[in-house]
Short mmCIF file of C-alpha atoms and ligand atoms in Angstrom, two decimals:
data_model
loop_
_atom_site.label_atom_id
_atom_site.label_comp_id
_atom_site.label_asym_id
_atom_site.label_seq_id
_atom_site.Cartn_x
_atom_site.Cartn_y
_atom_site.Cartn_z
CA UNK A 1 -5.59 -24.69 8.44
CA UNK A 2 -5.71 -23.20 11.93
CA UNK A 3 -8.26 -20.61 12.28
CA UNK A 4 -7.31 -17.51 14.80
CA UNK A 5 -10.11 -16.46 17.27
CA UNK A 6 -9.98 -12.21 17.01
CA UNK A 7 -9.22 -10.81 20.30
CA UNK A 8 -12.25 -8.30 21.44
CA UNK A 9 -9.58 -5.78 23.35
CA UNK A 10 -7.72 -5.11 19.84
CA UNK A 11 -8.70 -2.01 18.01
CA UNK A 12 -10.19 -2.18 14.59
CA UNK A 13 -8.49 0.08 12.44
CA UNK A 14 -10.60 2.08 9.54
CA UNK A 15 -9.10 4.21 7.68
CA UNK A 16 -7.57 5.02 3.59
CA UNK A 17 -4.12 4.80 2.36
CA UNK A 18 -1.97 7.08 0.09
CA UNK A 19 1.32 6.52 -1.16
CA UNK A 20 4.07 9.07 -1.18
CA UNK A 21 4.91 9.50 -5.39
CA UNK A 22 0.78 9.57 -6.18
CA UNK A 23 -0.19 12.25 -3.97
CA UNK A 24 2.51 14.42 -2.84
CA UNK A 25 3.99 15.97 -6.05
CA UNK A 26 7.49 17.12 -7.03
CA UNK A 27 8.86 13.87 -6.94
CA UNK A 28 12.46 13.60 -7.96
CA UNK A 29 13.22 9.83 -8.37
CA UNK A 30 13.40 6.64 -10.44
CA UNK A 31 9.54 6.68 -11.51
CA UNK A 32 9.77 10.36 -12.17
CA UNK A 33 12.72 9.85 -14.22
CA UNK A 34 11.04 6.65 -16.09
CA UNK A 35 8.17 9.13 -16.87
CA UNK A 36 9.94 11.21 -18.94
CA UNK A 37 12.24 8.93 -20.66
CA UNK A 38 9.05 6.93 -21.86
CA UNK A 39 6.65 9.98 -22.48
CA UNK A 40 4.35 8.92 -19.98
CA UNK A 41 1.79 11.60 -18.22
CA UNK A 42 4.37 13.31 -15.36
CA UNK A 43 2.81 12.90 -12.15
CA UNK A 44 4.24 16.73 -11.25
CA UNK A 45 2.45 18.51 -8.54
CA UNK A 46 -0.23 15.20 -7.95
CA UNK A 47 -2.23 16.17 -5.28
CA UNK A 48 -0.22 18.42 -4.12
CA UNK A 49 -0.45 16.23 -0.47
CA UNK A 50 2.51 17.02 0.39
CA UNK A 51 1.49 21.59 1.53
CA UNK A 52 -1.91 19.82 2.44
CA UNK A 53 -1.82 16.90 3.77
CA UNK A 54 -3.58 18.78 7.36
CA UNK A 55 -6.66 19.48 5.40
CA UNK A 56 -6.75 16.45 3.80
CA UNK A 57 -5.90 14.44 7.24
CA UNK A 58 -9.12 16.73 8.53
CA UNK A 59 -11.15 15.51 5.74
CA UNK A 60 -10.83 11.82 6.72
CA UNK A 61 -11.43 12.62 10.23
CA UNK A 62 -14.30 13.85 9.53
CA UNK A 63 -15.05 10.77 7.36
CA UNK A 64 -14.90 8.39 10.70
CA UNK A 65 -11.42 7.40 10.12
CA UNK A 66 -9.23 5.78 13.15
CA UNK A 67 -6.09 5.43 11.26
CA UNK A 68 -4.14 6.40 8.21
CA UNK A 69 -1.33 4.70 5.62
CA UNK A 70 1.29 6.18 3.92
CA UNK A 71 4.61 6.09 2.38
CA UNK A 72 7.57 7.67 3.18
CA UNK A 73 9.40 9.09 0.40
CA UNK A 74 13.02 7.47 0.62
CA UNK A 75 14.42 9.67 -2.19
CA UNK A 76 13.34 13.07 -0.49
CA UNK A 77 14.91 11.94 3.15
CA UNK A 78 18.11 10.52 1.30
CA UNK A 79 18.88 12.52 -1.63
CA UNK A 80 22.52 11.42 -1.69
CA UNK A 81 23.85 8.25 -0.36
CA UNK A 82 24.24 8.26 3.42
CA UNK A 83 23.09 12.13 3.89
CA UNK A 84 19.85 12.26 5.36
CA UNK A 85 17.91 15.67 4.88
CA UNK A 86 16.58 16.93 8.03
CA UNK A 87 13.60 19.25 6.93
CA UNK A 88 12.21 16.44 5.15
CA UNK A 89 12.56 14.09 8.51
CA UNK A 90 10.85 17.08 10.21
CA UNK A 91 8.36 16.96 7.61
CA UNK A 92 7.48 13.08 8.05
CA UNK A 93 7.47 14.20 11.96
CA UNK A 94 4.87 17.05 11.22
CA UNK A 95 2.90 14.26 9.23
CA UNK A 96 2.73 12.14 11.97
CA UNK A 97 1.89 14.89 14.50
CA UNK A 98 -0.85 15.96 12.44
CA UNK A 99 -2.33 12.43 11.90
CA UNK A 100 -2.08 11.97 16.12
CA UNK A 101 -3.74 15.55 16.46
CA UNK A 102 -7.33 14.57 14.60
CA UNK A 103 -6.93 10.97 16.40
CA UNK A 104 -5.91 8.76 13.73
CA UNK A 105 -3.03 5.85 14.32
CA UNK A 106 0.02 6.23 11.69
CA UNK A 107 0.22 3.02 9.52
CA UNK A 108 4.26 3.85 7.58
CA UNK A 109 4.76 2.10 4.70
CA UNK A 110 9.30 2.51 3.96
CA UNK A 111 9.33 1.64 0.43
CA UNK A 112 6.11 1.92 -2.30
CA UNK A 113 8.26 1.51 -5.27
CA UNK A 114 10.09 4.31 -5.71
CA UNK A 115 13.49 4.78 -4.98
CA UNK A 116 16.39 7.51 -4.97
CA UNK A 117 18.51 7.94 -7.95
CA UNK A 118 21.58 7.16 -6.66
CA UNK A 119 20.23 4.16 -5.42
CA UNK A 120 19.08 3.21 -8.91
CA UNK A 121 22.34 4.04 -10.68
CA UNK A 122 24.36 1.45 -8.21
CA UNK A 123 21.82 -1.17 -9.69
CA UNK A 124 18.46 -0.83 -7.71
CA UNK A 125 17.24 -3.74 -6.30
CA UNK A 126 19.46 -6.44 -8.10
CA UNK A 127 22.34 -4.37 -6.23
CA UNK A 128 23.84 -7.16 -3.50
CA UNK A 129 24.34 -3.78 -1.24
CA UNK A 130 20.78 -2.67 -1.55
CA UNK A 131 19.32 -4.29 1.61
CA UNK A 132 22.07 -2.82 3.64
CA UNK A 133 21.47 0.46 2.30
CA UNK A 134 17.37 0.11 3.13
CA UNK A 135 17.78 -1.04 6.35
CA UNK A 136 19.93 2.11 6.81
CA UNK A 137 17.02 4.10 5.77
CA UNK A 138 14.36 2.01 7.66
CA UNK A 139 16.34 2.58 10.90
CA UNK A 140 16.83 6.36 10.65
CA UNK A 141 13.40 6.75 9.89
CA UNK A 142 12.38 4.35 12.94
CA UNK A 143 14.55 6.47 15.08
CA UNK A 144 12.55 9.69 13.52
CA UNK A 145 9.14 8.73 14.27
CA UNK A 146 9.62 6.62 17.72
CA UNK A 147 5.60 6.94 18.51
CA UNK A 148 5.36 5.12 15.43
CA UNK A 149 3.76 1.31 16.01
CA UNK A 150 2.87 -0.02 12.98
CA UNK A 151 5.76 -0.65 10.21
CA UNK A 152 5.20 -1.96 6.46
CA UNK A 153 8.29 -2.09 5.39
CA UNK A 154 7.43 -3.14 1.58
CA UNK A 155 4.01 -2.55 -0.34
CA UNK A 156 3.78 -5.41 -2.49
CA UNK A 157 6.96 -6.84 -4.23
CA UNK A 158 4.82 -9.22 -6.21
CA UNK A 159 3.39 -6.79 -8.21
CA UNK A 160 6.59 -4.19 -8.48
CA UNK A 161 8.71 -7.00 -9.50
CA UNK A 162 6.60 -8.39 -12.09
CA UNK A 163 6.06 -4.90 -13.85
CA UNK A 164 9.38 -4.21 -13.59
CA UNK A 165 10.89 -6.99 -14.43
CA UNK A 166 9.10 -9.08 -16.84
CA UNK A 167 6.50 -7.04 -18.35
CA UNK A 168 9.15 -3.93 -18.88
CA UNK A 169 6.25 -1.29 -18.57
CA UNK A 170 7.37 0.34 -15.10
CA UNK A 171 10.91 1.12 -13.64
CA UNK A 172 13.83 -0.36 -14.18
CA UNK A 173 12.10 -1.21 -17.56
CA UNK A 174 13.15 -4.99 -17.90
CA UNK A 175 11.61 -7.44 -20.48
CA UNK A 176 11.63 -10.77 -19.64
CA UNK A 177 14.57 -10.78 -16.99
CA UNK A 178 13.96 -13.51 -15.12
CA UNK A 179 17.61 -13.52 -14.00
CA UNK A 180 16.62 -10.08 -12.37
CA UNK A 181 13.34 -10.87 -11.69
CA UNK A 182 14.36 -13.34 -8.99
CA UNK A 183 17.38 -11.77 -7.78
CA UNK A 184 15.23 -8.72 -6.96
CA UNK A 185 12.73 -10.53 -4.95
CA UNK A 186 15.49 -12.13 -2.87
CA UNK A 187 16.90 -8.85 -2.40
CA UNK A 188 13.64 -7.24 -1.66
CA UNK A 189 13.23 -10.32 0.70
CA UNK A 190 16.69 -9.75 2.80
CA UNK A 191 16.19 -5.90 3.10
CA UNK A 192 12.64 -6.43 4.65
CA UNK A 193 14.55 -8.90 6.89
CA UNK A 194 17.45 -6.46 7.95
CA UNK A 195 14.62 -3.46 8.11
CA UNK A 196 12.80 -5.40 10.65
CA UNK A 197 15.32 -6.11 12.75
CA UNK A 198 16.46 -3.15 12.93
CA UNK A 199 12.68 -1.51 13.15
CA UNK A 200 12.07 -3.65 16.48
CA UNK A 201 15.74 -2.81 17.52
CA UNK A 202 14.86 0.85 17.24
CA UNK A 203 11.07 0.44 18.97
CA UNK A 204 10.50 -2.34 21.10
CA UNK A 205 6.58 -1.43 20.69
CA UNK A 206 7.16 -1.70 16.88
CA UNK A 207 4.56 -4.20 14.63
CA UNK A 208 6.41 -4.55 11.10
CA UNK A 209 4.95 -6.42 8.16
CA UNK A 210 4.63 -6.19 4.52
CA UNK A 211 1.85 -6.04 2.35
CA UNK A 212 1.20 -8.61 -0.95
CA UNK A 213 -0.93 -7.68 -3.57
CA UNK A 214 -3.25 -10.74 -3.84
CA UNK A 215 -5.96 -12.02 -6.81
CA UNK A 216 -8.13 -14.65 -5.97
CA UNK A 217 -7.62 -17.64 -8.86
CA UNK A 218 -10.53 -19.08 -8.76
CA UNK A 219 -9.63 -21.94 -10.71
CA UNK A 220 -8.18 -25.41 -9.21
CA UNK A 221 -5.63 -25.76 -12.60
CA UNK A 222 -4.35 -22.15 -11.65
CA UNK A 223 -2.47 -23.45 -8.47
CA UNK A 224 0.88 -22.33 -9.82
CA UNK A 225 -0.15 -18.62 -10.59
CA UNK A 226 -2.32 -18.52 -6.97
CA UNK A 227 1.41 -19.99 -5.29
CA UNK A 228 3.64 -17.80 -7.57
CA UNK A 229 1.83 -14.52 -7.09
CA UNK A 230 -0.03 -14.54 -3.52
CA UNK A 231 2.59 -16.82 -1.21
CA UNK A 232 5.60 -16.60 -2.85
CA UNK A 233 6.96 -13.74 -1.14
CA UNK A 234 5.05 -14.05 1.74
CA UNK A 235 7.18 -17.29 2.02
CA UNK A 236 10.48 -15.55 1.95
CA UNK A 237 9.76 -13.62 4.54
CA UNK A 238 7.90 -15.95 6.67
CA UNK A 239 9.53 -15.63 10.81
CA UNK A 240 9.68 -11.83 10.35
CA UNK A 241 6.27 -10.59 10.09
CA UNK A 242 4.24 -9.59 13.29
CA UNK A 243 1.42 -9.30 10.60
CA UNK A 244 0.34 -10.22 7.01
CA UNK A 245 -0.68 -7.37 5.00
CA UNK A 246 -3.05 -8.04 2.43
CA UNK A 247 -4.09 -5.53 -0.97
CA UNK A 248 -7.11 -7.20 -2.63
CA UNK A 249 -8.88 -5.90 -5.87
CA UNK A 250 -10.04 -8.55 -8.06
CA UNK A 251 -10.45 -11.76 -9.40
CA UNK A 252 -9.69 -14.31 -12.31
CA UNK A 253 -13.80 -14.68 -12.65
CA UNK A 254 -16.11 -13.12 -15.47
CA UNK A 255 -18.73 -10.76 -13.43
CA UNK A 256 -21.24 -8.67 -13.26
CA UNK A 257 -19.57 -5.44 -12.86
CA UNK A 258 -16.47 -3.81 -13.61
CA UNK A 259 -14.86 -0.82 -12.11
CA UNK A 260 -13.04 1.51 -14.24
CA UNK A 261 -10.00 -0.13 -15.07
CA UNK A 262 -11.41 -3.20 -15.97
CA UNK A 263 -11.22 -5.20 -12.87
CA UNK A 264 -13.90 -7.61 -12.76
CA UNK A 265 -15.41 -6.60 -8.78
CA UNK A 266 -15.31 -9.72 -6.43
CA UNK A 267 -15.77 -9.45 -3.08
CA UNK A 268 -16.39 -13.66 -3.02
CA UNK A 269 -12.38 -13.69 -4.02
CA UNK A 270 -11.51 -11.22 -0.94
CA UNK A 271 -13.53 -13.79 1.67
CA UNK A 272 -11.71 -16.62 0.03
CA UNK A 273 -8.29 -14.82 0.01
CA UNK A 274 -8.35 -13.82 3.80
CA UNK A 275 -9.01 -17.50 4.22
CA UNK A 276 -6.02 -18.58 1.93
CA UNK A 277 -3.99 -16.03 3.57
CA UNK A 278 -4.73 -17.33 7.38
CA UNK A 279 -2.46 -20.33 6.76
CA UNK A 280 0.98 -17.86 8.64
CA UNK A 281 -0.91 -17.71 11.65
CA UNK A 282 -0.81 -14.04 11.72
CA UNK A 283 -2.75 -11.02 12.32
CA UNK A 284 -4.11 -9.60 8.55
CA UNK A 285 -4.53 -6.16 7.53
CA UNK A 286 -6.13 -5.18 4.58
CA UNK A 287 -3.92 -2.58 3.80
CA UNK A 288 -5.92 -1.82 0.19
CA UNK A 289 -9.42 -2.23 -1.19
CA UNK A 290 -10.71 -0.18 -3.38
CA UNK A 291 -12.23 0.85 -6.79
CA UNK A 292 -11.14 3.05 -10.06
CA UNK A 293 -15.08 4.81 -10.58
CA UNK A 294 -15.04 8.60 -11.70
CA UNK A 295 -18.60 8.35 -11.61
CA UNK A 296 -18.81 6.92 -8.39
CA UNK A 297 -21.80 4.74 -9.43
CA UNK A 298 -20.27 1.36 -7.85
CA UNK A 299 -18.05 2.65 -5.38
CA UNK A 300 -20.58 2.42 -2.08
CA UNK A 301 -21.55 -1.16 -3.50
CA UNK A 302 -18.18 -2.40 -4.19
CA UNK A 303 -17.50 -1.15 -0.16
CA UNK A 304 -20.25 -2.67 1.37
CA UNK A 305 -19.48 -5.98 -0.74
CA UNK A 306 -15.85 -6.28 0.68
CA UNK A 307 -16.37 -5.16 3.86
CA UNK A 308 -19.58 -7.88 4.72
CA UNK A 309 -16.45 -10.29 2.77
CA UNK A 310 -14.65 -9.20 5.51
CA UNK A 311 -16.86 -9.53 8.39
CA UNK A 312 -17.84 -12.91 7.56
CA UNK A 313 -14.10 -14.22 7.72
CA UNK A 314 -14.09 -12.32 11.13
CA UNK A 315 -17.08 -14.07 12.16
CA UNK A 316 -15.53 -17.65 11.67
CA UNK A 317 -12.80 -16.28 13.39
CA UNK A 318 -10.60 -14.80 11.29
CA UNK A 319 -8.03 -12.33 12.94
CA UNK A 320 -8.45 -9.16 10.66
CA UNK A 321 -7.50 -5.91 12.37
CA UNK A 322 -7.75 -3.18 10.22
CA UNK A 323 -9.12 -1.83 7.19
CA UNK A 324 -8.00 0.73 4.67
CA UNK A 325 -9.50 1.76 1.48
CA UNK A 326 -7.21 2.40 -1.25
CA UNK A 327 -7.09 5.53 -1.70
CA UNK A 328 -8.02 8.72 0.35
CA UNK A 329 -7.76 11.07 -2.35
CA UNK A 330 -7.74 10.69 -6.25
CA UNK A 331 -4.20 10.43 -7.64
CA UNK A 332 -1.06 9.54 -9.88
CA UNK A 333 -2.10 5.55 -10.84
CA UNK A 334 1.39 5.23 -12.17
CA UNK A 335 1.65 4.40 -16.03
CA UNK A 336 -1.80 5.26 -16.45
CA UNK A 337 -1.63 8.68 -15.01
CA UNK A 338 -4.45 10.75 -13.49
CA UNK A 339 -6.96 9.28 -15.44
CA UNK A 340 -8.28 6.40 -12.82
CA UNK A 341 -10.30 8.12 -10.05
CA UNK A 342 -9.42 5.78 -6.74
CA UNK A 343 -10.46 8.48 -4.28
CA UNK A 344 -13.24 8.72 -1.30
CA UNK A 345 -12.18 12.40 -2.34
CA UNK A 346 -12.48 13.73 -5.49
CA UNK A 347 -9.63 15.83 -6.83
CA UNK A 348 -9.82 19.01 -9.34
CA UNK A 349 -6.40 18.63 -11.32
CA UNK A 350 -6.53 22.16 -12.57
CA UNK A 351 -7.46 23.70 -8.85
CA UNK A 352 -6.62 21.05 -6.77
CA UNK A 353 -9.56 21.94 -4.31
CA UNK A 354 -11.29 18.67 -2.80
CA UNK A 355 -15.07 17.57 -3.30
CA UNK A 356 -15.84 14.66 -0.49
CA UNK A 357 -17.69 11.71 -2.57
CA UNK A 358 -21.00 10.66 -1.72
CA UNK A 359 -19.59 6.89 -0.87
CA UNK A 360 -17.43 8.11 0.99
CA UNK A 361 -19.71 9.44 3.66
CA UNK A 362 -21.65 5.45 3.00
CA UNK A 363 -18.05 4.01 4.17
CA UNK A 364 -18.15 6.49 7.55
CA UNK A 365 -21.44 5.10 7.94
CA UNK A 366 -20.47 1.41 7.78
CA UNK A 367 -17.77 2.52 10.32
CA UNK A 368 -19.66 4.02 12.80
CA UNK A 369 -22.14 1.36 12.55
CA UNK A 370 -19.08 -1.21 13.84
CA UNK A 371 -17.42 1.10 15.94
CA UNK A 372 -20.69 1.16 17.81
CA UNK A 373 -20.68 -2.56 18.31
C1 BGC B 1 -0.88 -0.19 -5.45
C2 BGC B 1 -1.31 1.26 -5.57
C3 BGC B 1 -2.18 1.44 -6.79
C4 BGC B 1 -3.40 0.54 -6.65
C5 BGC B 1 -4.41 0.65 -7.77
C6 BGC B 1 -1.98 -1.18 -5.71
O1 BGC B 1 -1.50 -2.33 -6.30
O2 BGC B 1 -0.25 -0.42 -4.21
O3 BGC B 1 -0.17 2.07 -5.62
O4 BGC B 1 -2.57 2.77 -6.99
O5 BGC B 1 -2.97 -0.79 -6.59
O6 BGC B 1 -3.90 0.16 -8.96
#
């Protein structure tokens, strides 16, 4: 495996991510929809990001951030097929604005796995028109936000399509349809393709990637899990990626701690995952990292841990360029509701005022401490 030397004139990135149906509220789309039907917690007003995302943009500012990730909420900009709503362009462009202002680089993620109605009524993503029809949206949002560098176009497929369609517990709610199951990831895998051509048609300054949920198996016999769930995708879309974003939270092993949701914490399986994921010779973002802890008893550990993981893949001369803590703020963890507490920033449900967690202010101090050198 060839092993990139990091160039010293690149920015590191630090900063959290969010995505658009967990912290923005009033969601009107497929996963709102699913909700309902299948009596799940609603994620309603969530954080209610969307009226304050300025003070919650100052907040990580003040945290020591250099750069923020989001989502882009496809079914608020495209409501009906084709007719694009302006105000909620504008707001994407007041987002951005507002990020620049307090000095922190916009990271867009296009799709984080919700979708428009309409767009799940023609079939979703087992539809043979629905890569035309994101590339569409890709392109009028590139054209939108032309100050924008850095492009994911899809937050991990692996993970959406396996929930989706094979364990049947997330939208479109499919059991065991492998048929599906495959067709979507090709699909998935040509409207990335048509997205970033048209991204870098739009923006000639334009970086565009997407970003796999990995696990580190840590056991030889496992090789078919490690290729089926970390490369696959990665695969498809291999000759249109300027980078290789990476979301790391766990491992297969037994340890000593645990965070809330039961993930056993590994930061061993992040080193050995950068490594793995070295092998397409591209620059890698870690685009997620974090910790469900509503006690925040293991969250400053577990972000030391992964970040030293980090640093010691840099130091053999790993290319890493950025990295963002999943999440900024406490919110909507999908079919398990508000119950997981992912946040640097503690949310009050009932209020929805902020309270800035004490490892949070331990992860500005690991960043200052780098920036500095
Ligand atoms: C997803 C996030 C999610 C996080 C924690 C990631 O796989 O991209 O949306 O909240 O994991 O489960």
């Amino acid at each position: 495996m060839e092993v990139q030397t990091s160039k010293k004139e690149v920015i590191f990135y630090w900063g959290a991510a969010t995505s658009a149906h967990q912290v923005e509220g009033n969601a009107r789309n497929d996963w709102s929809d699913f909700e309902r039907e299948h009596h799940l917690m609603p994620s309603g007003l969530a954080s209610d990001h969307y009226h304050r995302f300025r003070d919650d943009f100052e907040i990580a500012k003040n945290l020591g951030h250099n750069a923020h990730r989001f989502s882009i909420e496809w079914s608020r900009v495209e409501p009906r097929e084709g007719e694009f709503d302006e105000l909620e362009i504008q707001h994407y462009r007041d987002v951005v604005a507002a990020l620049r202002e307090r000095g922190l680089e916009p990271f867009v993620t296009l799709w984080h796995w919700t979708v428009p109605l309409w767009f799940r009524d023609q079939g979703g993503w087992t539809n043979g028109r629905a890569p035309a029809q994101f590339a569409r949206f890709a392109a009028r949002i590139a054209e939108a936000l032309p100050d924008v560098r850095f492009w994911i176009t899809l937050n991990e497929p692996n993970v959406y399509t396996a929930h989706g369609y094979l364990r049947g517990n997330w939208p479109p709610g499919k059991r065991m349809a492998l048929g599906q199951y495959w067709r979507a990831n090709r699909m998935l895998a040509a409207a990335h393709k048509k997205a970033y051509a048209l991204i870098k048609q739009k923006n000639k300054n334009a970086e565009v990637g997407i970003t796999q949920n990995v696990i580190w198996f840590s056991r030889r016999g496992n090789f078919l899990k490690d290729f089926f769930f970390n490369h696959y995708f990665v695969r498809l879309v291999r000759g249109t990626q300027d980078f290789v974003g990476v979301n790391y939270y766990f491992s297969d092993r037994k340890t000593k701690q645990y965070s809330d949701m039961g993930w056993p914490i590994d930061p061993e399986g992040f080193y050995q995952l950068l490594r793995a994921m070295a092998r397409y010779q591209k620059p890698l973002y870690i685009f997620e990292n974090g910790i469900a802890d509503a006690k925040d008893d293991r969250r400053a550990e577990f972000i030391h841990g992964h970040i030293a993981a980090m640093q010691r893949a840099m130091h053999e001369g790993y290319d890493v360029r950025g990295y963002f803590y999943w999440s900024l703020l406490d919110n909507f963890e999908w079919d398990k509701g508000f119950g997981p507490r992912f946040g640097l920033v503690e949310v009050n449900y009932e209020t929805q005022e902020r309270h800035i967690r004490k490892s949070a202010w331990e992860f500005k101090r690991i960043i200052e401490g780098a920036l500095r050198t």
